[in-house]
XYZ file of C-alpha atoms in Angstrom:
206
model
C 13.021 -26.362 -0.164
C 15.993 -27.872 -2.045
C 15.576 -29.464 -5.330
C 16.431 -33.209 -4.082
C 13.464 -32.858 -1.632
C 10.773 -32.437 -4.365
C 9.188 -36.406 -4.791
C 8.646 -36.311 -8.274
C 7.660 -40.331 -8.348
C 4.762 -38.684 -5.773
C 3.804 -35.721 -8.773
C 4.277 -38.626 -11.361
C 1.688 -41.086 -9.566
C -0.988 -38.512 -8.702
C -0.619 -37.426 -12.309
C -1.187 -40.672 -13.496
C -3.733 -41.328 -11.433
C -5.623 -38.290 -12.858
C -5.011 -38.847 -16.359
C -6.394 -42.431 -16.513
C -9.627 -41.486 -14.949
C -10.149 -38.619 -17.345
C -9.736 -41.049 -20.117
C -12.204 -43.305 -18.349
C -14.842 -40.636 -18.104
C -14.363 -39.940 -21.653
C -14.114 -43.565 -23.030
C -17.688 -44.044 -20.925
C -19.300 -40.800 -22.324
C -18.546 -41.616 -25.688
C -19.713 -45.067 -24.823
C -22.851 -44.716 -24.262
C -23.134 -42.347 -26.860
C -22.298 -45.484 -29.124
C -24.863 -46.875 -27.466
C -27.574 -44.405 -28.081
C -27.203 -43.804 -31.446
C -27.222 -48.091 -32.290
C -30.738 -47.599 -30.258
C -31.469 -45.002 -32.417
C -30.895 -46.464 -35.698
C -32.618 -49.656 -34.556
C -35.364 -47.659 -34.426
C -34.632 -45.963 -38.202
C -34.454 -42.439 -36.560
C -31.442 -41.911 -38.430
C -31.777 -38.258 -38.594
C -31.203 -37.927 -34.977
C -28.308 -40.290 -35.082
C -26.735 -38.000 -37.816
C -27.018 -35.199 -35.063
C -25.099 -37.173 -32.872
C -22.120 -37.086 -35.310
C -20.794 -33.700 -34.086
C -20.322 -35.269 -30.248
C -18.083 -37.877 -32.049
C -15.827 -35.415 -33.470
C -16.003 -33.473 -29.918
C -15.031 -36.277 -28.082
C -12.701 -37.077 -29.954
C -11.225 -33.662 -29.909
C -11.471 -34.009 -26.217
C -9.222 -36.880 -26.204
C -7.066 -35.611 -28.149
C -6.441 -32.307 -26.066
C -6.017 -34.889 -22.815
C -3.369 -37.119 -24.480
C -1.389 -33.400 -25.720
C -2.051 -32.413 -21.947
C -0.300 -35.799 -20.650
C 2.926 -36.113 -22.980
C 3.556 -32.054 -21.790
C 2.481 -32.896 -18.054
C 5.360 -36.242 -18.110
C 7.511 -34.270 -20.248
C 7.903 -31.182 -18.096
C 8.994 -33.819 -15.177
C 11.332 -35.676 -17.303
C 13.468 -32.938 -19.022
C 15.842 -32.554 -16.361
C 18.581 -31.196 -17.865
C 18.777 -28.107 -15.876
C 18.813 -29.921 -12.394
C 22.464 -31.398 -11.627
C 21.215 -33.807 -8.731
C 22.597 -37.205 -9.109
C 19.897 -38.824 -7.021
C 17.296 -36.965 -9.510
C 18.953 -38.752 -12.597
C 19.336 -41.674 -11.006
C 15.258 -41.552 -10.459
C 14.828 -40.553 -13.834
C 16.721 -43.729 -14.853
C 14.792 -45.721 -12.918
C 11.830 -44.036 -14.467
C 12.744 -44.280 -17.549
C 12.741 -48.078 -17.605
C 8.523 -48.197 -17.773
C 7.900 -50.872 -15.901
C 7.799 -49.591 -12.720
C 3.340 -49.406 -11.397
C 1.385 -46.548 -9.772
C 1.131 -47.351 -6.254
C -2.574 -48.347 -6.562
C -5.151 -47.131 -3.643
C -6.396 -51.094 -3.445
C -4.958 -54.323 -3.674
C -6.363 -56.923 -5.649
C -6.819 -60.729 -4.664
C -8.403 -63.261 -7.296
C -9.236 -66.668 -6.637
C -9.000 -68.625 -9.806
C -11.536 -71.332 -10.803
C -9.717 -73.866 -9.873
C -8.966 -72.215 -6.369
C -5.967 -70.901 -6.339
C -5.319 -67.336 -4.833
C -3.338 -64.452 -6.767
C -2.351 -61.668 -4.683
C 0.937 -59.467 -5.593
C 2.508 -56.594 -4.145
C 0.423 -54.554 -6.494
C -3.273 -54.267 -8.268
C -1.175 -53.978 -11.555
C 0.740 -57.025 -10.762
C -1.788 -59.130 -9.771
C -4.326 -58.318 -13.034
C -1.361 -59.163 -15.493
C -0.611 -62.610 -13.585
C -4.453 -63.527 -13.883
C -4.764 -62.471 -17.295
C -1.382 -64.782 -17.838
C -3.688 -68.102 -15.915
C -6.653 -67.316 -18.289
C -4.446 -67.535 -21.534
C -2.258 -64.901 -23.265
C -3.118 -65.848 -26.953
C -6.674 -66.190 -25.840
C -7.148 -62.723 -24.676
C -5.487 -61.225 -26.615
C -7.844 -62.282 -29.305
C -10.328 -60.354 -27.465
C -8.610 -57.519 -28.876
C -9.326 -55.231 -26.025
C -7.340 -51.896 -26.036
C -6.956 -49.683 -23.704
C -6.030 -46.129 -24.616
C -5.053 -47.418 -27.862
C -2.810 -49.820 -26.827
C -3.313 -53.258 -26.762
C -4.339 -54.815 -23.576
C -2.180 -57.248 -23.997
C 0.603 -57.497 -26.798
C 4.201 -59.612 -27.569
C 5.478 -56.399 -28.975
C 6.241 -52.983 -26.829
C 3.833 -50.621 -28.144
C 4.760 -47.034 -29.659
C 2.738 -45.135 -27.757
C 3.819 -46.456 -23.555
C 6.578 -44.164 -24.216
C 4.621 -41.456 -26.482
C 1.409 -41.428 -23.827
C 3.990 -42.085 -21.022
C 2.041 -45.309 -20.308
C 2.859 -48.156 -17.167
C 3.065 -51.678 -17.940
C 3.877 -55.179 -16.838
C 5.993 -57.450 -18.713
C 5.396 -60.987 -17.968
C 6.328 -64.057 -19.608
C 7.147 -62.270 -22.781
C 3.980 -60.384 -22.916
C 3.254 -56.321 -22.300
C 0.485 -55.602 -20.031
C -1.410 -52.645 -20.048
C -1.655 -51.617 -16.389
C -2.472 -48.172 -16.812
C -5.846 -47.914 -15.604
C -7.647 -47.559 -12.223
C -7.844 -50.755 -9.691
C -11.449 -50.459 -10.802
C -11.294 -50.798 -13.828
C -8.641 -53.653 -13.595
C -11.411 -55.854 -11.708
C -14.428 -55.392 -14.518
C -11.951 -56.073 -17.344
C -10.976 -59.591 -15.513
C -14.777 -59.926 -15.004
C -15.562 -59.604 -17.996
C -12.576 -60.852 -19.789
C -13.168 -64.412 -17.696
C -16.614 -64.395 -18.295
C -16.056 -64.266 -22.209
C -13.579 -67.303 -21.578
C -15.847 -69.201 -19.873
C -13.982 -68.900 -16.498
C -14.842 -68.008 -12.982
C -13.043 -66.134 -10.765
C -13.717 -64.400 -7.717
C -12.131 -60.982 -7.377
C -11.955 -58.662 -4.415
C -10.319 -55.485 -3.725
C -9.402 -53.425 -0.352
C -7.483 -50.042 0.488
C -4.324 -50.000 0.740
């Protein structure tokens, strides 16, 4: 196999792919864990919500360990200093702009409360136009993050290029767009919901 035949966008995607659902599955465990121990102290049982501290620290050791694990993973693909393949750096060029999506496994059409119909070549694209129709200040004084990064934000966070993060950029805004199609659709659920919208969204494979 020669070196221009590797599909490192392919590696990068599945990676991706991988990486936000492991944060998902940790941002739900620790979650409900959240959850528990505010049922607990409700209850005053605050000795066993002091025995829930320790999981805090291990989750957050946990996500810690996954975010090291994802800046090596990106990194090892983009130090390609040893590869003289002009179609490679042109890829990593590309690449390196961030604002490329993951090519999601469903689209995404919304039909806004007033009945129009959003549906863009991608789930990513989609989510960050429909977030744009519900109001950019207003959500983002939701203050919803997502990996630590502001869902939605006038100024390029830090950390899309230290996590290796996606993103949209529309209309002067960043869009966090690195999360599952899944995910995409509750957070418009919900995010309309708290807005006082309606919107009907539906997904489908690819």
């Amino acid at each position: 196999m020669q070196v221009h035949d590797l599909n490192f966008d392919r590696a990068r995607e599945t990676a991706s792919d991988a990486f936000v659902r492991l944060a998902e599955s940790l941002e739900l465990a620790e979650a409900q864990l959240i959850e528990v121990g505010t049922n607990l102290a409700k209850e005053g049982k605050f000795a066993e919500v002091a025995r829930l501290a320790p999981w805090r620290s291990r989750f957050l050791h946990l996500r810690t360990l996954a975010d090291r694990l994802n800046e090596q993973f990106f990194s090892t693909f983009d130090d390609e200093s040893d590869l003289d393949d002009a179609n490679i750096a042109e890829s990593r060029g590309r690449q390196d702009l961030r604002t490329r999506t993951r090519g999601p496994n469903k689209s995404m059409t919304v039909t806004l409360w007033d009945g129009r119909v959003v549906r863009e070549a991608s789930a990513a694209q989609s989510f960050a136009i429909v977030l744009g129709e519900l109001g950019w200040e207003k959500v983002e004084a939701l203050g919803i993050e997502l990996s630590g990064i502001p869902l939605v934000s006038r100024e390029r966070h830090h950390l899309y290029d230290v996590k290796k993060m996606v993103y949209q950029y529309v209309d002067g805004w960043y869009v966090m767009t690195n999360s599952s199609t899944d995910r995409k659709v509750q957070l418009l659920q919900d995010i309309s919901e708290a807005l006082g919208r309606t919107i009907n969204v539906f997904t489908e494979l690819d």
